[in-house]
mmCIF file of C-alpha atoms in Angstrom:
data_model
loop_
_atom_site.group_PDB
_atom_site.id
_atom_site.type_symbol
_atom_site.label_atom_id
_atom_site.label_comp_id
_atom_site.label_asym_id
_atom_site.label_seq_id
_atom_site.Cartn_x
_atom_site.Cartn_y
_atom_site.Cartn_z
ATOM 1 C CA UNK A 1 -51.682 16.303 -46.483
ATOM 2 C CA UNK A 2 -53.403 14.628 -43.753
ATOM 3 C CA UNK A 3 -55.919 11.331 -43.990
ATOM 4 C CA UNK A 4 -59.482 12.130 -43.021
ATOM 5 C CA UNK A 5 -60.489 10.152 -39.785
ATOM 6 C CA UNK A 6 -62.439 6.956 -40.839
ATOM 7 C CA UNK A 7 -65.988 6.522 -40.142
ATOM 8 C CA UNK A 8 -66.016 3.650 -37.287
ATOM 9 C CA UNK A 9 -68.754 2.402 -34.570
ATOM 10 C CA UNK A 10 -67.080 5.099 -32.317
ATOM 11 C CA UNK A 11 -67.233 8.612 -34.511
ATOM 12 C CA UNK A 12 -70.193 7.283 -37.114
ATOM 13 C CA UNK A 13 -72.955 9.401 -34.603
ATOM 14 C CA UNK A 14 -70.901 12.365 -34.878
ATOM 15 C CA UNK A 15 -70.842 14.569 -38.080
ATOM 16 C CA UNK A 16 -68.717 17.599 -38.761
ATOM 17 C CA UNK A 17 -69.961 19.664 -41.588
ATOM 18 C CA UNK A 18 -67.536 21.983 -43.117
ATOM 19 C CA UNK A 19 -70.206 25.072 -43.788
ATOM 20 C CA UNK A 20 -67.686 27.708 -45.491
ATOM 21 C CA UNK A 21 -64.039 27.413 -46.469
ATOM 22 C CA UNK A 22 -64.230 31.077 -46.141
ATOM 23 C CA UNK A 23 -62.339 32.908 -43.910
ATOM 24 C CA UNK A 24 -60.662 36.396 -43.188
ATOM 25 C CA UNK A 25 -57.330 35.077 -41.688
ATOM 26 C CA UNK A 26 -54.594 32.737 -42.825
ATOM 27 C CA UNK A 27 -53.113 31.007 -39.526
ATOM 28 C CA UNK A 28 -50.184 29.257 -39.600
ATOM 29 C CA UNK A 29 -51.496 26.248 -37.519
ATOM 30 C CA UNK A 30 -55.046 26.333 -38.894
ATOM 31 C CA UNK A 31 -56.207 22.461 -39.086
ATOM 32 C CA UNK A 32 -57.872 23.100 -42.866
ATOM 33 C CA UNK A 33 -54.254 23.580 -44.146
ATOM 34 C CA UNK A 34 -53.999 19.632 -43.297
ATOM 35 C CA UNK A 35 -56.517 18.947 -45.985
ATOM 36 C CA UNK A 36 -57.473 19.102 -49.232
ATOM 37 C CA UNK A 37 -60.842 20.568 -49.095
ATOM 38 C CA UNK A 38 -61.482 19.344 -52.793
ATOM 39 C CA UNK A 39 -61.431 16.087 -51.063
ATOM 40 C CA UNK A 40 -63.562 16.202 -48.132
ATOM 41 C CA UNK A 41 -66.647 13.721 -48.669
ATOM 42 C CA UNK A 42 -69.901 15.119 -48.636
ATOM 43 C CA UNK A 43 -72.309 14.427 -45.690
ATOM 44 C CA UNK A 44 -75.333 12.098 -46.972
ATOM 45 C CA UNK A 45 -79.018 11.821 -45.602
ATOM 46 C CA UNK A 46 -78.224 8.191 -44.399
ATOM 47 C CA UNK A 47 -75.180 9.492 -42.153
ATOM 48 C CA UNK A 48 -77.485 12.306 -40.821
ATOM 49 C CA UNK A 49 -80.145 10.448 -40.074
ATOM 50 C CA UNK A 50 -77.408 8.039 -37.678
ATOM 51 C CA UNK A 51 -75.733 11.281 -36.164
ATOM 52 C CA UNK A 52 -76.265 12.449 -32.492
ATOM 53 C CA UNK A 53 -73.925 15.330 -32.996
ATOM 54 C CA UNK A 54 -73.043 17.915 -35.696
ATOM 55 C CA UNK A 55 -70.342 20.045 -35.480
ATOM 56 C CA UNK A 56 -70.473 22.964 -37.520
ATOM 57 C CA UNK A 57 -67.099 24.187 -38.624
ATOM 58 C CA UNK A 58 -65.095 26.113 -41.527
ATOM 59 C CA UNK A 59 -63.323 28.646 -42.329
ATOM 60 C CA UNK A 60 -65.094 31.170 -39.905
ATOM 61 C CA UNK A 61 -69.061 30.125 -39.618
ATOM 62 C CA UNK A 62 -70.077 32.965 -37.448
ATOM 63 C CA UNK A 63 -68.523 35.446 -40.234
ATOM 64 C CA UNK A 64 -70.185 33.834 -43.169
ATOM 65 C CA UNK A 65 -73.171 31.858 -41.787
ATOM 66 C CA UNK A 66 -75.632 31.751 -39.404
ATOM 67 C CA UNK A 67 -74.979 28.703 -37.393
ATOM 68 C CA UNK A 68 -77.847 28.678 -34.708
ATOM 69 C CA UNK A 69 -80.010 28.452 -37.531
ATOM 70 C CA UNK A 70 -78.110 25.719 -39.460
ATOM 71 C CA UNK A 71 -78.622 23.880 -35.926
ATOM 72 C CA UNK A 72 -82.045 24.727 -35.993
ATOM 73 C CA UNK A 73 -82.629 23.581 -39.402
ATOM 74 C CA UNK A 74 -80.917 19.660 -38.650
ATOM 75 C CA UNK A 75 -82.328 19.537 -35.270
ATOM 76 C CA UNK A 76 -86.048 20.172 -36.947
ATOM 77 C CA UNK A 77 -85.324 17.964 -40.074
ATOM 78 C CA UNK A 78 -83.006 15.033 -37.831
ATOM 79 C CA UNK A 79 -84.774 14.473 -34.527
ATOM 80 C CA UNK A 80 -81.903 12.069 -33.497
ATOM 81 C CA UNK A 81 -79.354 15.442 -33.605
ATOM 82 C CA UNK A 82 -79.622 16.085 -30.042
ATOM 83 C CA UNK A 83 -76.382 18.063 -30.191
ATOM 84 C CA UNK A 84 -74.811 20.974 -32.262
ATOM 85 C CA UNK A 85 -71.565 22.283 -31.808
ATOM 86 C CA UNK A 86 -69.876 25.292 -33.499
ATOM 87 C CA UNK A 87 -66.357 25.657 -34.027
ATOM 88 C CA UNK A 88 -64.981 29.321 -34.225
ATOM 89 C CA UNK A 89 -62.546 32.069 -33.056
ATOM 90 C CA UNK A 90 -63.408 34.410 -30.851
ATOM 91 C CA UNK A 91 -62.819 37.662 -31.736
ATOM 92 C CA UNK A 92 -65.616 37.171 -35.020
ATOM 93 C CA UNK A 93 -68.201 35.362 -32.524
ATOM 94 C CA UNK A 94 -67.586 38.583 -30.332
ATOM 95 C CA UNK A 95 -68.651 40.489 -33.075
ATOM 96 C CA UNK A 96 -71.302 38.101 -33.900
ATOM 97 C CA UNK A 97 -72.654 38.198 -30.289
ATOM 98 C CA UNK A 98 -73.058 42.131 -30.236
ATOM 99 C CA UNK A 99 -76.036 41.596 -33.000
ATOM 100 C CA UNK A 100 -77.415 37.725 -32.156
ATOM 101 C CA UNK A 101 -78.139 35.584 -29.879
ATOM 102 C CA UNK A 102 -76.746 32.257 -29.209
ATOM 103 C CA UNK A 103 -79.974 29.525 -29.894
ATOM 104 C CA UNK A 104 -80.227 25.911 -30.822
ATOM 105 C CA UNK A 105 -76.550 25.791 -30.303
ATOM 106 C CA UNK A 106 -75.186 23.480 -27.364
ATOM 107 C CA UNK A 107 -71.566 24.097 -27.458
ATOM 108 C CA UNK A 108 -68.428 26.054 -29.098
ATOM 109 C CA UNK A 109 -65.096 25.157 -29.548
ATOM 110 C CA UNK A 110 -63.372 28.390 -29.691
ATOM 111 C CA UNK A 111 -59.970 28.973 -30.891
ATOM 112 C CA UNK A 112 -57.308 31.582 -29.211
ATOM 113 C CA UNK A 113 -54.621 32.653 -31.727
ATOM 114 C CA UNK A 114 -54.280 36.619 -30.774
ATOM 115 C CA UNK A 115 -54.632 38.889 -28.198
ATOM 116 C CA UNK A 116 -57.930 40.282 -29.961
ATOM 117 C CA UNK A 117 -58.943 36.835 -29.664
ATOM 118 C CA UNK A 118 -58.193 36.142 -26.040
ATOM 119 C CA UNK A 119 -59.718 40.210 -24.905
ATOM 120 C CA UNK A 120 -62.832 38.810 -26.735
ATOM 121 C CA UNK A 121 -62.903 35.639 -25.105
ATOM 122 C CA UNK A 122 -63.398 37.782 -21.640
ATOM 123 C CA UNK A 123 -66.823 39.516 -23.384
ATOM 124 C CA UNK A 124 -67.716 35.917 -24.779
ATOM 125 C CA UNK A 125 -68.002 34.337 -21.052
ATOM 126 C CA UNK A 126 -69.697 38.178 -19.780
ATOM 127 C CA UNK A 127 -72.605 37.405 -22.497
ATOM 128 C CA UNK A 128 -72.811 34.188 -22.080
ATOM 129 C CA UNK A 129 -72.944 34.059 -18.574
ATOM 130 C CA UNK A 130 -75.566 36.822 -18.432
ATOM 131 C CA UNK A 131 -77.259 35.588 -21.480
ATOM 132 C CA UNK A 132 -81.025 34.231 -20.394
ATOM 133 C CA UNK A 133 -80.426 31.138 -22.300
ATOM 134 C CA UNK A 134 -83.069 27.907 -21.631
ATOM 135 C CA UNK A 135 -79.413 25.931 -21.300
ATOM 136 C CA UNK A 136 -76.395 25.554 -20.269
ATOM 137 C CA UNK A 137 -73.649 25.705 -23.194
ATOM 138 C CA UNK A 138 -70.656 23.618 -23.448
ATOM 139 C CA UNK A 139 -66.860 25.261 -24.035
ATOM 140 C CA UNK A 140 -64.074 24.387 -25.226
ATOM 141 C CA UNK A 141 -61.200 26.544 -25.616
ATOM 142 C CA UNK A 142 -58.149 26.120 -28.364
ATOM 143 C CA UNK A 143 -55.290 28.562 -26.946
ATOM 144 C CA UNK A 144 -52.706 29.211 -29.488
ATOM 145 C CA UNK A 145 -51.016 32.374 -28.849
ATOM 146 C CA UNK A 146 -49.108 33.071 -31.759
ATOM 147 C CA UNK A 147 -49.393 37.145 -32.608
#
């Protein structure tokens, strides 16, 4: 099992909050395999109230939560967030997409690991580049190509 990074002056403004451990697939190279999630600390108020960034991640969020909300919520409650990032796969933010709208969200880490993935990536960037949106959102992209 891997260590947990250690809170230091460098990552201490920048929180990621593990929202589900649920998920509908079992990838080989997922990163929560690396951890014990019975041992993952909890997030307190005082550690909130020093963050500039939240990163929302899981399992799958957008297939078990609402994330744009969740940013909403921290944003509202922790002025000092200024940032909120969700990490996902494509193909179920896709799927999201076709009901929602992205909102209070400023960037996504998305993860490649099929070909569903990466044909769902293409209608991610149509939406989101068509999207009226009052911002610009960040992406990052996580290509693993493994099915």
């Amino acid at each position: 099992m891997a260590i947990l990074n250690e809170r230091n002056e460098n990552t201490k403004g920048i929180i990621h909050l593990l929202t589900t451990t649920l998920c509908n697939r079992d990838c080989k190279h997922c990163c929560n395999k690396q951890y014990d999630m019975n041992d993952i600390l909890y997030v307190t108020d005082n550690e909130l109230r020093e963050a500039h960034t939240l990163c929302l991640t899981g399992g799958e969020p957008f297939l078990y939560t609402d994330p744009c909300e969740m940013a909403k919520h921290y944003k509202r409650r922790y002025r000092n967030i200024k940032s909120v990032y969700v990490y996902t796969n494509a193909l179920e933010l896709a799927q999201w997409l076709q009901h929602n709208t992205l909102h209070d969200i400023d960037g996504l880490n998305i993860s490649i690991k099929t070909k569903a993935d990466a044909k769902a990536f293409e209608h991610i960037l149509s939406f989101i580049s068509t999207e009226k949106t009052e911002k610009e959102i960040a992406l990052e992209l996580d290509y693993f190509m493994l099915k």
